[in-house]
Coordinates of N, CA and C in Angstrom, one line a residue:
Chain A
A1 N 12.0 3.1 3.0 CA 11.8 4.2 2.2 C 10.5 4.9 2.6
Q2 N 10.6 6.3 2.4 CA 9.4 7.0 2.8 C 8.4 6.8 1.7
S3 N 7.1 6.6 2.1 CA 6.0 6.5 1.2 C 4.7 7.0 1.7
V4 N 3.8 7.3 0.9 CA 2.5 7.7 1.3 C 1.5 6.9 0.6
T5 N 0.5 6.4 1.3 CA -0.5 5.5 0.8 C -1.9 6.1 0.9
Q6 N -2.6 6.1 -0.2 CA -4.0 6.5 -0.2 C -4.8 5.2 -0.6
P7 N -5.4 4.5 0.3 CA -5.9 3.2 0.0 C -7.2 3.2 -0.9
D8 N -7.8 4.3 -1.0 CA -9.0 4.4 -1.8 C -8.7 5.0 -3.1
I9 N -8.9 4.3 -4.2 CA -8.7 4.9 -5.5 C -9.9 5.8 -6.0
H10 N -11.1 5.3 -5.7 CA -12.3 6.0 -6.0 C -13.2 6.0 -4.7
I11 N -13.9 7.2 -4.5 CA -14.9 7.3 -3.4 C -16.0 8.0 -4.0
T12 N -17.2 7.5 -3.7 CA -18.5 8.2 -4.1 C -19.3 8.5 -2.9
V13 N -19.7 9.8 -2.9 CA -20.6 10.2 -1.8 C -21.7 11.1 -2.4
S14 N -22.8 11.2 -1.6 CA -23.9 12.0 -2.1 C -23.6 13.5 -1.7
E15 N -24.1 14.4 -2.5 CA -24.0 15.8 -2.2 C -24.7 16.1 -0.8
G16 N -23.9 16.8 0.0 CA -24.4 17.1 1.4 C -24.0 16.1 2.4
A17 N -23.4 15.0 2.0 CA -22.9 14.0 3.0 C -21.5 14.4 3.4
S18 N -21.1 13.8 4.5 CA -19.7 14.0 5.0 C -18.7 13.2 4.2
L19 N -17.5 13.6 4.3 CA -16.4 13.0 3.5 C -15.2 12.7 4.4
E20 N -14.6 11.6 4.2 CA -13.2 11.4 4.8 C -12.4 10.6 3.8
L21 N -11.3 11.2 3.4 CA -10.3 10.5 2.6 C -9.1 10.2 3.4
R22 N -8.7 8.9 3.2 CA -7.6 8.4 4.0 C -6.2 8.6 3.4
C23 N -5.3 8.8 4.3 CA -3.9 8.9 3.9 C -3.0 8.4 5.0
N24 N -2.1 7.5 4.7 CA -1.1 7.0 5.6 C 0.3 7.1 5.1
Y25 N 1.2 7.4 6.0 CA 2.6 7.6 5.5 C 3.5 6.6 6.3
S26 N 4.6 6.3 5.7 CA 5.5 5.4 6.4 C 6.8 6.2 6.6
Y27 N 7.1 6.6 7.8 CA 8.3 7.3 8.1 C 8.4 7.4 9.6
G28 N 9.6 7.2 10.1 CA 9.7 7.2 11.6 C 9.4 8.5 12.3
A29 N 9.9 9.6 11.8 CA 9.7 10.9 12.4 C 8.4 11.5 11.8
T30 N 8.0 12.6 12.4 CA 6.8 13.3 11.8 C 7.3 14.2 10.6
P31 N 6.7 13.8 9.5 CA 7.1 14.6 8.3 C 6.2 15.8 8.1
Y32 N 6.4 16.6 7.1 CA 5.4 17.6 6.7 C 4.4 17.0 5.9
L33 N 3.1 17.3 6.1 CA 2.0 16.6 5.4 C 1.2 17.6 4.7
F34 N 0.7 17.2 3.5 CA -0.1 18.1 2.6 C -1.2 17.4 2.0
W35 N -2.3 18.1 1.7 CA -3.3 17.6 0.8 C -3.5 18.6 -0.4
Y36 N -3.5 18.0 -1.6 CA -3.7 18.8 -2.8 C -4.9 18.3 -3.5
V37 N -5.6 19.2 -4.2 CA -6.7 18.8 -5.0 C -6.5 19.2 -6.5
Q38 N -7.0 18.3 -7.3 CA -6.9 18.5 -8.8 C -8.3 18.4 -9.4
S39 N -8.8 19.6 -9.7 CA -10.1 19.6 -10.4 C -9.9 19.2 -11.9
P40 N -10.9 18.7 -12.5 CA -10.8 18.3 -13.9 C -10.2 19.4 -14.8
G41 N -9.2 19.0 -15.6 CA -8.5 19.9 -16.5 C -7.7 21.0 -15.8
Q42 N -7.4 20.8 -14.5 CA -6.6 21.8 -13.8 C -5.3 21.2 -13.2
G43 N -4.5 22.1 -12.8 CA -3.3 21.6 -12.1 C -3.7 21.4 -10.6
L44 N -2.7 20.9 -9.8 CA -3.0 20.7 -8.4 C -2.9 22.0 -7.6
Q45 N -3.8 22.0 -6.6 CA -3.9 23.2 -5.7 C -3.8 22.7 -4.3
L46 N -3.0 23.5 -3.5 CA -2.8 23.1 -2.1 C -4.1 23.4 -1.3
L47 N -4.5 22.4 -0.6 CA -5.7 22.5 0.2 C -5.3 22.9 1.6
L48 N -4.4 22.2 2.2 CA -3.9 22.4 3.5 C -2.6 21.7 3.8
K49 N -2.0 22.1 4.9 CA -0.7 21.6 5.2 C -0.5 21.4 6.7
Y50 N 0.3 20.5 7.2 CA 0.6 20.3 8.6 C 2.1 20.3 8.7
F51 N 2.6 21.2 9.6 CA 4.1 21.2 9.8 C 4.3 20.8 11.3
S52 N 3.6 21.3 12.2 CA 3.7 21.0 13.6 C 2.6 21.7 14.4
G53 N 2.5 21.4 15.7 CA 1.5 22.1 16.5 C 0.2 21.4 16.5
D54 N -0.9 22.2 16.4 CA -2.2 21.6 16.5 C -2.4 20.6 15.4
T55 N -2.9 19.4 15.8 CA -3.0 18.3 14.9 C -4.2 18.4 14.0
L56 N -5.1 19.3 14.2 CA -6.3 19.5 13.4 C -6.0 20.8 12.6
V57 N -5.9 20.7 11.3 CA -5.6 21.8 10.5 C -6.8 22.2 9.6
Q58 N -7.0 23.4 9.4 CA -8.0 23.9 8.5 C -7.5 24.3 7.2
G59 N -8.2 24.0 6.1 CA -7.7 24.4 4.8 C -8.8 25.3 4.1
I60 N -8.5 25.4 2.8 CA -9.5 26.1 2.0 C -10.7 25.3 1.6
K61 N -11.7 25.9 1.1 CA -12.9 25.2 0.6 C -13.6 24.4 1.7
G62 N -13.4 24.7 3.0 CA -14.1 24.0 4.0 C -13.5 22.7 4.4
F63 N -12.3 22.3 4.0 CA -11.7 21.1 4.3 C -10.9 21.2 5.6
E64 N -10.7 20.1 6.2 CA -9.8 20.0 7.4 C -9.1 18.6 7.3
A65 N -8.0 18.5 8.1 CA -7.3 17.2 8.1 C -6.8 17.1 9.5
E66 N -6.7 15.9 10.0 CA -6.2 15.6 11.3 C -5.0 14.7 11.3
F67 N -4.0 15.1 11.9 CA -2.7 14.3 12.0 C -2.8 13.4 13.2
K68 N -2.6 12.1 13.0 CA -2.6 11.2 14.1 C -1.3 10.4 14.1
R69 N -0.4 10.8 15.0 CA 0.9 10.2 15.0 C 0.8 8.7 15.2
S70 N 0.0 8.3 16.1 CA -0.1 6.8 16.5 C -0.6 6.0 15.3
Q71 N -1.3 6.6 14.4 CA -1.8 5.8 13.3 C -1.0 6.2 12.0
S72 N -0.1 7.1 12.1 CA 0.7 7.5 10.9 C -0.3 7.9 9.8
S73 N -1.3 8.7 10.2 CA -2.4 9.1 9.3 C -2.6 10.6 9.2
F74 N -3.1 11.0 8.1 CA -3.4 12.4 7.9 C -4.7 12.4 7.0
N75 N -5.8 12.2 7.6 CA -7.0 12.0 6.8 C -7.7 13.4 6.6
L76 N -8.2 13.5 5.4 CA -8.9 14.7 5.0 C -10.4 14.6 5.2
R77 N -11.0 15.6 5.7 CA -12.5 15.6 6.0 C -13.2 16.8 5.6
K78 N -14.5 16.6 5.3 CA -15.3 17.8 5.0 C -16.7 17.4 5.5
P79 N -17.4 18.2 6.3 CA -18.7 17.8 6.9 C -19.8 17.7 5.9
S80 N -19.8 18.5 4.8 CA -20.8 18.4 3.8 C -20.3 18.8 2.4
V81 N -20.3 17.8 1.6 CA -19.6 18.0 0.3 C -20.6 18.7 -0.7
H82 N -20.0 19.4 -1.7 CA -20.7 20.0 -2.7 C -20.3 19.4 -4.0
W83 N -21.2 19.5 -5.1 CA -20.9 18.9 -6.3 C -19.6 19.4 -6.9
S84 N -19.2 20.6 -6.5 CA -17.9 21.2 -7.1 C -16.7 20.6 -6.4
D85 N -16.9 19.7 -5.4 CA -15.8 19.0 -4.7 C -15.3 17.8 -5.5
A86 N -16.1 17.5 -6.6 CA -15.7 16.3 -7.4 C -14.3 16.6 -8.0
A87 N -13.3 15.8 -7.7 CA -12.0 16.1 -8.1 C -11.1 14.9 -7.7
E88 N -9.8 15.0 -8.0 CA -8.9 14.0 -7.5 C -8.1 14.7 -6.3
Y89 N -7.9 13.9 -5.3 CA -7.2 14.5 -4.1 C -5.9 13.7 -3.8
F90 N -4.9 14.4 -3.6 CA -3.6 13.8 -3.4 C -3.0 14.2 -2.0
C91 N -2.6 13.2 -1.3 CA -1.9 13.4 -0.1 C -0.4 13.4 -0.4
A92 N 0.3 14.2 0.3 CA 1.8 14.3 0.0 C 2.5 14.5 1.3
V93 N 3.8 14.1 1.2 CA 4.7 14.0 2.4 C 6.0 14.6 2.0
V94 N 6.6 15.4 2.9 CA 8.0 15.8 2.8 C 8.6 15.4 4.1
R95 N 9.7 14.7 4.0 CA 10.4 14.2 5.2 C 11.0 15.3 6.1
N96 N 11.6 16.2 5.5 CA 12.2 17.4 6.2 C 12.3 18.5 5.3
R97 N 12.7 19.7 5.8 CA 12.6 20.9 5.0 C 13.5 20.8 3.7
D98 N 14.4 19.9 3.7 CA 15.3 19.8 2.6 C 15.0 18.7 1.6
D99 N 13.9 18.0 1.9 CA 13.7 16.8 1.1 C 12.6 17.1 0.0
K100 N 12.5 16.2 -0.9 CA 11.5 16.4 -2.0 C 10.2 15.9 -1.6
I101 N 9.1 16.4 -2.2 CA 7.8 16.0 -1.9 C 7.4 14.6 -2.6
I102 N 6.7 13.8 -1.8 CA 6.3 12.5 -2.3 C 4.8 12.5 -2.4
F103 N 4.2 12.3 -3.5 CA 2.7 12.3 -3.7 C 2.2 10.8 -3.6
G104 N 1.0 10.7 -3.0 CA 0.3 9.5 -3.1 C -0.3 9.3 -4.5
K105 N -1.0 8.2 -4.7 CA -1.5 8.0 -6.1 C -2.8 8.6 -6.3
G106 N -3.4 9.2 -5.3 CA -4.6 10.0 -5.5 C -5.9 9.2 -5.2
T107 N -6.9 9.9 -4.8 CA -8.3 9.4 -4.6 C -9.2 10.3 -5.4
R108 N -9.9 9.6 -6.3 CA -10.9 10.3 -7.1 C -12.2 10.4 -6.4
L109 N -12.7 11.6 -6.2 CA -14.0 11.7 -5.5 C -15.1 12.0 -6.5
H110 N -16.2 11.2 -6.4 CA -17.4 11.4 -7.2 C -18.5 11.8 -6.3
I111 N -19.3 12.7 -6.8 CA -20.4 13.3 -6.0 C -21.7 12.9 -6.7
L112 N -22.6 12.2 -5.9 CA -23.9 11.9 -6.5 C -24.9 13.1 -6.1
P113 N -25.7 13.4 -7.1 CA -26.7 14.5 -6.9 C -27.8 14.1 -5.9
Chain B
D1 N -6.1 31.1 -10.1 CA -4.9 31.2 -10.9 C -3.7 31.1 -10.0
S2 N -2.9 30.1 -10.3 CA -1.7 29.8 -9.5 C -0.5 30.8 -9.7
G3 N -0.5 31.4 -10.9 CA 0.6 32.3 -11.3 C 1.6 31.6 -12.1
V4 N 1.5 30.3 -12.2 CA 2.4 29.5 -13.0 C 1.8 29.3 -14.4
T5 N 2.6 29.6 -15.4 CA 2.1 29.6 -16.8 C 2.8 28.5 -17.6
Q6 N 2.0 27.7 -18.3 CA 2.6 26.6 -19.1 C 2.1 26.7 -20.5
T7 N 3.0 26.5 -21.4 CA 2.6 26.5 -22.9 C 3.4 25.4 -23.6
P8 N 2.8 24.8 -24.6 CA 1.4 24.9 -25.0 C 0.4 24.1 -24.1
K9 N -0.8 24.4 -24.1 CA -1.8 23.6 -23.3 C -2.0 22.2 -23.9
H10 N -2.0 22.2 -25.2 CA -2.2 20.9 -25.9 C -1.2 20.8 -27.0
L11 N -0.7 19.5 -27.2 CA 0.2 19.3 -28.3 C 0.0 17.9 -28.8
I12 N -0.1 17.8 -30.1 CA -0.2 16.5 -30.8 C 1.0 16.4 -31.7
T13 N 1.7 15.2 -31.6 CA 2.8 15.0 -32.5 C 2.9 13.5 -32.8
A14 N 3.9 13.2 -33.6 CA 4.1 11.8 -34.0 C 5.3 11.2 -33.3
T15 N 5.3 9.9 -33.3 CA 6.4 9.1 -32.7 C 7.7 9.5 -33.4
G16 N 8.8 9.6 -32.6 CA 10.1 10.0 -33.1 C 10.4 11.4 -33.1
Q17 N 9.4 12.2 -32.9 CA 9.5 13.7 -32.9 C 10.1 14.2 -31.6
R18 N 10.3 15.5 -31.6 CA 10.8 16.2 -30.4 C 9.9 17.4 -30.1
V19 N 9.7 17.6 -28.8 CA 8.8 18.8 -28.5 C 9.5 19.5 -27.3
T20 N 9.1 20.7 -27.1 CA 9.6 21.5 -26.0 C 8.4 22.1 -25.3
L21 N 8.3 21.9 -24.0 CA 7.3 22.5 -23.1 C 7.9 23.6 -22.3
R22 N 7.1 24.6 -22.1 CA 7.7 25.8 -21.5 C 6.9 26.2 -20.2
C23 N 7.6 26.7 -19.2 CA 7.0 27.0 -18.0 C 7.5 28.3 -17.4
S24 N 6.6 29.2 -17.0 CA 7.0 30.4 -16.3 C 6.5 30.3 -14.9
P25 N 7.5 30.4 -13.9 CA 7.1 30.2 -12.5 C 6.4 31.4 -12.0
R26 N 5.8 31.3 -10.8 CA 5.2 32.5 -10.1 C 6.3 33.5 -9.9
S27 N 5.9 34.8 -9.9 CA 6.9 35.8 -9.7 C 7.5 35.6 -8.3
G28 N 8.9 35.6 -8.3 CA 9.6 35.5 -7.1 C 10.0 34.1 -6.7
D29 N 9.4 33.1 -7.4 CA 9.7 31.7 -7.1 C 11.0 31.3 -7.8
L30 N 11.9 30.7 -7.1 CA 13.2 30.3 -7.7 C 13.3 28.9 -8.2
S31 N 12.4 28.0 -7.7 CA 12.4 26.6 -8.0 C 11.3 26.3 -9.0
V32 N 11.7 25.4 -9.9 CA 10.7 24.9 -10.9 C 10.8 23.4 -10.9
Y33 N 9.7 22.7 -10.9 CA 9.6 21.3 -10.8 C 8.8 20.8 -12.1
W34 N 9.2 19.7 -12.6 CA 8.4 19.1 -13.7 C 7.9 17.7 -13.2
Y35 N 6.6 17.5 -13.6 CA 5.9 16.2 -13.2 C 5.2 15.7 -14.5
Q36 N 5.2 14.4 -14.6 CA 4.4 13.7 -15.6 C 3.2 13.0 -15.0
Q37 N 2.0 13.2 -15.5 CA 0.9 12.5 -15.0 C 0.2 11.7 -16.1
S38 N 0.1 10.4 -15.8 CA -0.6 9.5 -16.7 C -1.5 8.6 -15.9
L39 N -2.4 8.0 -16.6 CA -3.4 7.2 -15.9 C -2.8 6.0 -15.3
D40 N -1.8 5.4 -15.9 CA -1.2 4.2 -15.3 C -0.1 4.4 -14.3
Q41 N 0.6 5.5 -14.5 CA 1.7 5.8 -13.6 C 1.4 6.9 -12.5
G42 N 0.3 7.5 -12.6 CA 0.0 8.6 -11.6 C 0.9 9.8 -11.8
L43 N 1.2 10.5 -10.7 CA 2.0 11.7 -10.8 C 3.4 11.3 -10.5
Q44 N 4.3 11.5 -11.5 CA 5.7 11.2 -11.4 C 6.5 12.4 -11.4
F45 N 7.4 12.5 -10.4 CA 8.3 13.6 -10.4 C 9.5 13.4 -11.4
L46 N 9.7 14.4 -12.2 CA 10.8 14.3 -13.2 C 12.1 15.0 -12.8
I47 N 12.0 16.3 -12.5 CA 13.2 17.0 -12.2 C 12.9 18.3 -11.6
Q48 N 13.8 18.9 -10.8 CA 13.7 20.1 -10.2 C 14.9 21.0 -10.5
Y49 N 14.6 22.3 -10.7 CA 15.7 23.3 -10.9 C 15.5 24.4 -9.8
Y50 N 16.6 24.8 -9.3 CA 16.6 26.0 -8.4 C 17.6 27.0 -8.9
N51 N 17.1 28.1 -9.2 CA 17.9 29.3 -9.6 C 18.9 28.9 -10.7
G52 N 18.4 28.2 -11.6 CA 19.2 27.8 -12.8 C 20.0 26.5 -12.7
E53 N 20.0 25.9 -11.5 CA 20.8 24.7 -11.4 C 19.9 23.5 -11.1
E54 N 20.3 22.4 -11.6 CA 19.5 21.2 -11.3 C 19.6 20.9 -9.8
R55 N 18.5 20.6 -9.1 CA 18.5 20.4 -7.7 C 18.2 18.9 -7.3
A56 N 17.2 18.4 -8.0 CA 16.8 17.0 -7.8 C 16.3 16.3 -9.0
K57 N 16.6 15.0 -9.1 CA 16.2 14.3 -10.3 C 15.3 13.1 -9.9
G58 N 14.3 12.9 -10.6 CA 13.4 11.8 -10.3 C 13.4 10.8 -11.5
N59 N 12.2 10.4 -11.9 CA 12.1 9.3 -12.9 C 12.2 9.9 -14.3
I60 N 13.2 10.7 -14.6 CA 13.3 11.3 -15.9 C 14.0 10.4 -16.9
L61 N 13.5 10.2 -18.0 CA 14.1 9.3 -19.0 C 15.3 10.1 -19.6
E62 N 16.2 9.3 -20.2 CA 17.4 10.0 -20.8 C 17.0 10.8 -22.1
R63 N 15.9 10.4 -22.7 CA 15.4 11.1 -23.9 C 14.8 12.5 -23.5
F64 N 14.6 12.7 -22.2 CA 14.1 14.0 -21.7 C 15.2 14.8 -21.1
S65 N 15.1 16.1 -21.3 CA 16.0 17.0 -20.6 C 15.3 18.3 -20.3
A66 N 15.9 19.0 -19.4 CA 15.2 20.3 -18.9 C 16.3 21.3 -18.6
Q67 N 15.9 22.5 -18.6 CA 16.8 23.5 -18.1 C 16.0 24.7 -17.6
Q68 N 16.7 25.5 -16.8 CA 16.1 26.7 -16.2 C 17.0 27.9 -16.6
F69 N 16.4 28.9 -17.2 CA 17.1 30.0 -17.8 C 17.3 31.1 -16.8
P70 N 18.2 32.1 -17.1 CA 18.4 33.2 -16.1 C 17.2 33.9 -15.7
D71 N 16.2 34.0 -16.6 CA 15.0 34.7 -16.2 C 14.0 33.8 -15.4
L72 N 14.5 32.6 -15.1 CA 13.8 31.6 -14.2 C 12.8 30.7 -15.0
H73 N 12.5 31.1 -16.2 CA 11.5 30.2 -16.9 C 12.3 28.9 -17.2
S74 N 11.5 27.8 -17.4 CA 12.1 26.5 -17.6 C 11.5 25.9 -18.9
E75 N 12.3 25.0 -19.5 CA 11.8 24.2 -20.6 C 12.1 22.8 -20.4
L76 N 11.1 22.0 -20.8 CA 11.3 20.5 -20.7 C 11.3 20.0 -22.2
N77 N 12.4 19.4 -22.6 CA 12.5 18.9 -23.9 C 12.3 17.4 -23.9
L78 N 11.5 16.9 -24.8 CA 11.1 15.5 -24.9 C 11.5 15.1 -26.3
S79 N 12.4 14.1 -26.5 CA 12.8 13.7 -27.8 C 12.5 12.2 -28.1
S80 N 12.7 11.9 -29.3 CA 12.4 10.5 -29.8 C 11.1 10.0 -29.1
L81 N 10.1 10.7 -29.3 CA 8.9 10.5 -28.6 C 8.3 9.1 -28.9
E82 N 7.7 8.5 -27.9 CA 7.1 7.2 -28.0 C 5.6 7.4 -27.6
L83 N 4.8 6.4 -28.0 CA 3.4 6.4 -27.7 C 3.2 6.6 -26.2
G84 N 4.0 5.9 -25.4 CA 3.9 5.9 -24.0 C 4.2 7.2 -23.3
D85 N 4.7 8.2 -24.1 CA 5.1 9.5 -23.5 C 3.8 10.4 -23.5
S86 N 2.7 9.9 -24.1 CA 1.5 10.7 -24.0 C 1.1 10.8 -22.6
A87 N 0.9 12.1 -22.1 CA 0.6 12.3 -20.7 C 0.4 13.8 -20.6
L88 N 0.0 14.1 -19.3 CA -0.1 15.5 -18.9 C 1.2 15.9 -18.2
Y89 N 1.8 16.9 -18.6 CA 3.1 17.4 -18.0 C 2.8 18.7 -17.3
F90 N 3.1 18.6 -16.0 CA 2.9 19.8 -15.1 C 4.2 20.4 -14.7
C91 N 4.2 21.7 -14.6 CA 5.2 22.5 -14.0 C 4.7 23.0 -12.7
A92 N 5.6 23.1 -11.8 CA 5.2 23.7 -10.5 C 6.3 24.6 -10.0
S93 N 6.0 25.5 -9.2 CA 7.1 26.4 -8.7 C 7.0 26.5 -7.2
S94 N 8.1 26.9 -6.6 CA 8.1 27.2 -5.1 C 9.1 28.3 -4.9
V95 N 9.0 28.9 -3.7 CA 9.8 30.0 -3.4 C 11.3 29.6 -3.3
G96 N 11.6 28.5 -2.6 CA 13.0 28.1 -2.4 C 13.2 26.8 -3.0
G97 N 14.5 26.4 -3.0 CA 14.9 25.0 -3.3 C 15.0 24.2 -2.1
R98 N 15.2 24.8 -1.0 CA 15.2 24.1 0.3 C 14.2 24.7 1.2
G99 N 13.6 23.9 2.0 CA 12.7 24.5 3.0 C 11.3 24.6 2.5
L100 N 10.4 24.0 3.2 CA 8.9 24.0 2.8 C 8.8 23.6 1.4
A101 N 9.5 22.5 1.1 CA 9.5 22.0 -0.3 C 8.2 21.5 -0.7
G102 N 7.3 21.3 0.2 CA 6.0 20.7 -0.3 C 5.0 21.8 -0.8
E103 N 5.3 23.0 -0.5 CA 4.3 24.1 -0.9 C 4.6 24.4 -2.4
L104 N 4.0 23.7 -3.2 CA 4.1 23.9 -4.7 C 2.9 24.5 -5.3
F105 N 3.2 25.3 -6.3 CA 2.1 26.0 -7.1 C 2.2 25.4 -8.5
F106 N 1.1 24.8 -8.9 CA 1.1 24.1 -10.2 C 0.5 24.9 -11.3
G107 N 1.0 24.8 -12.5 CA 0.4 25.3 -13.7 C -0.7 24.3 -14.1
E108 N -1.4 24.7 -15.2 CA -2.5 23.9 -15.6 C -2.1 22.7 -16.5
G109 N -0.9 22.6 -16.8 CA -0.4 21.4 -17.5 C -0.3 21.6 -19.0
S110 N 0.5 20.8 -19.6 CA 0.6 20.6 -21.1 C 0.2 19.2 -21.4
R111 N -0.9 19.0 -22.2 CA -1.3 17.7 -22.6 C -0.6 17.3 -23.9
L112 N 0.2 16.3 -23.8 CA 1.0 15.8 -24.9 C 0.3 14.5 -25.4
T113 N 0.0 14.5 -26.7 CA -0.5 13.3 -27.4 C 0.5 12.9 -28.5
V114 N 1.0 11.6 -28.4 CA 1.9 11.1 -29.4 C 1.2 10.1 -30.2
L115 N 1.1 10.3 -31.5 CA 0.3 9.4 -32.4 C 1.3 8.5 -33.2

């Protein structure tokens, strides 16, 4: 069965430090891959998506993610985090254009001043 | 602002009661999705409607039902409420029912508290 794993439930980084959130998926072919962010009291917002082509994708708010087929990973990165990045981040997978989205359990990001 | 509107934002009710949550999708979006988010279960997909018809079903309890109306707004009905139904209920919309199904636009949610 298709699944998506976010191994880190909580991550704490200092403001200004770099960030990497991990995401792994289990599916034979290359799925569509997404990262969503949920700020406190808000709904989820799409950060970025990967469908095909360049494996490094740029998103909003200075985030990027890299698709690595060999590792079945789609990790989210940001070179320098801001206090406003404190939120929960969800990786998501869609197997093909006709399939439903599967969300990971999320990683909650805490920012130290 | 995602363009998806959910009402009410907060709702407090008692066990055994019935509530209705309402969602207005983004203009032009034909699909509506309902999700339940709780601390212990995470984000759970409940059901999807596309242009008035049920398209996909997830972990939706029999006590819950939903529908999408001709004007494309959707309602999620929760009945015989239990304490464990306390959660944040999200509505999301997308342009189509098939294709690019992962590009969802979420509302701010309806927080349900069952006492």
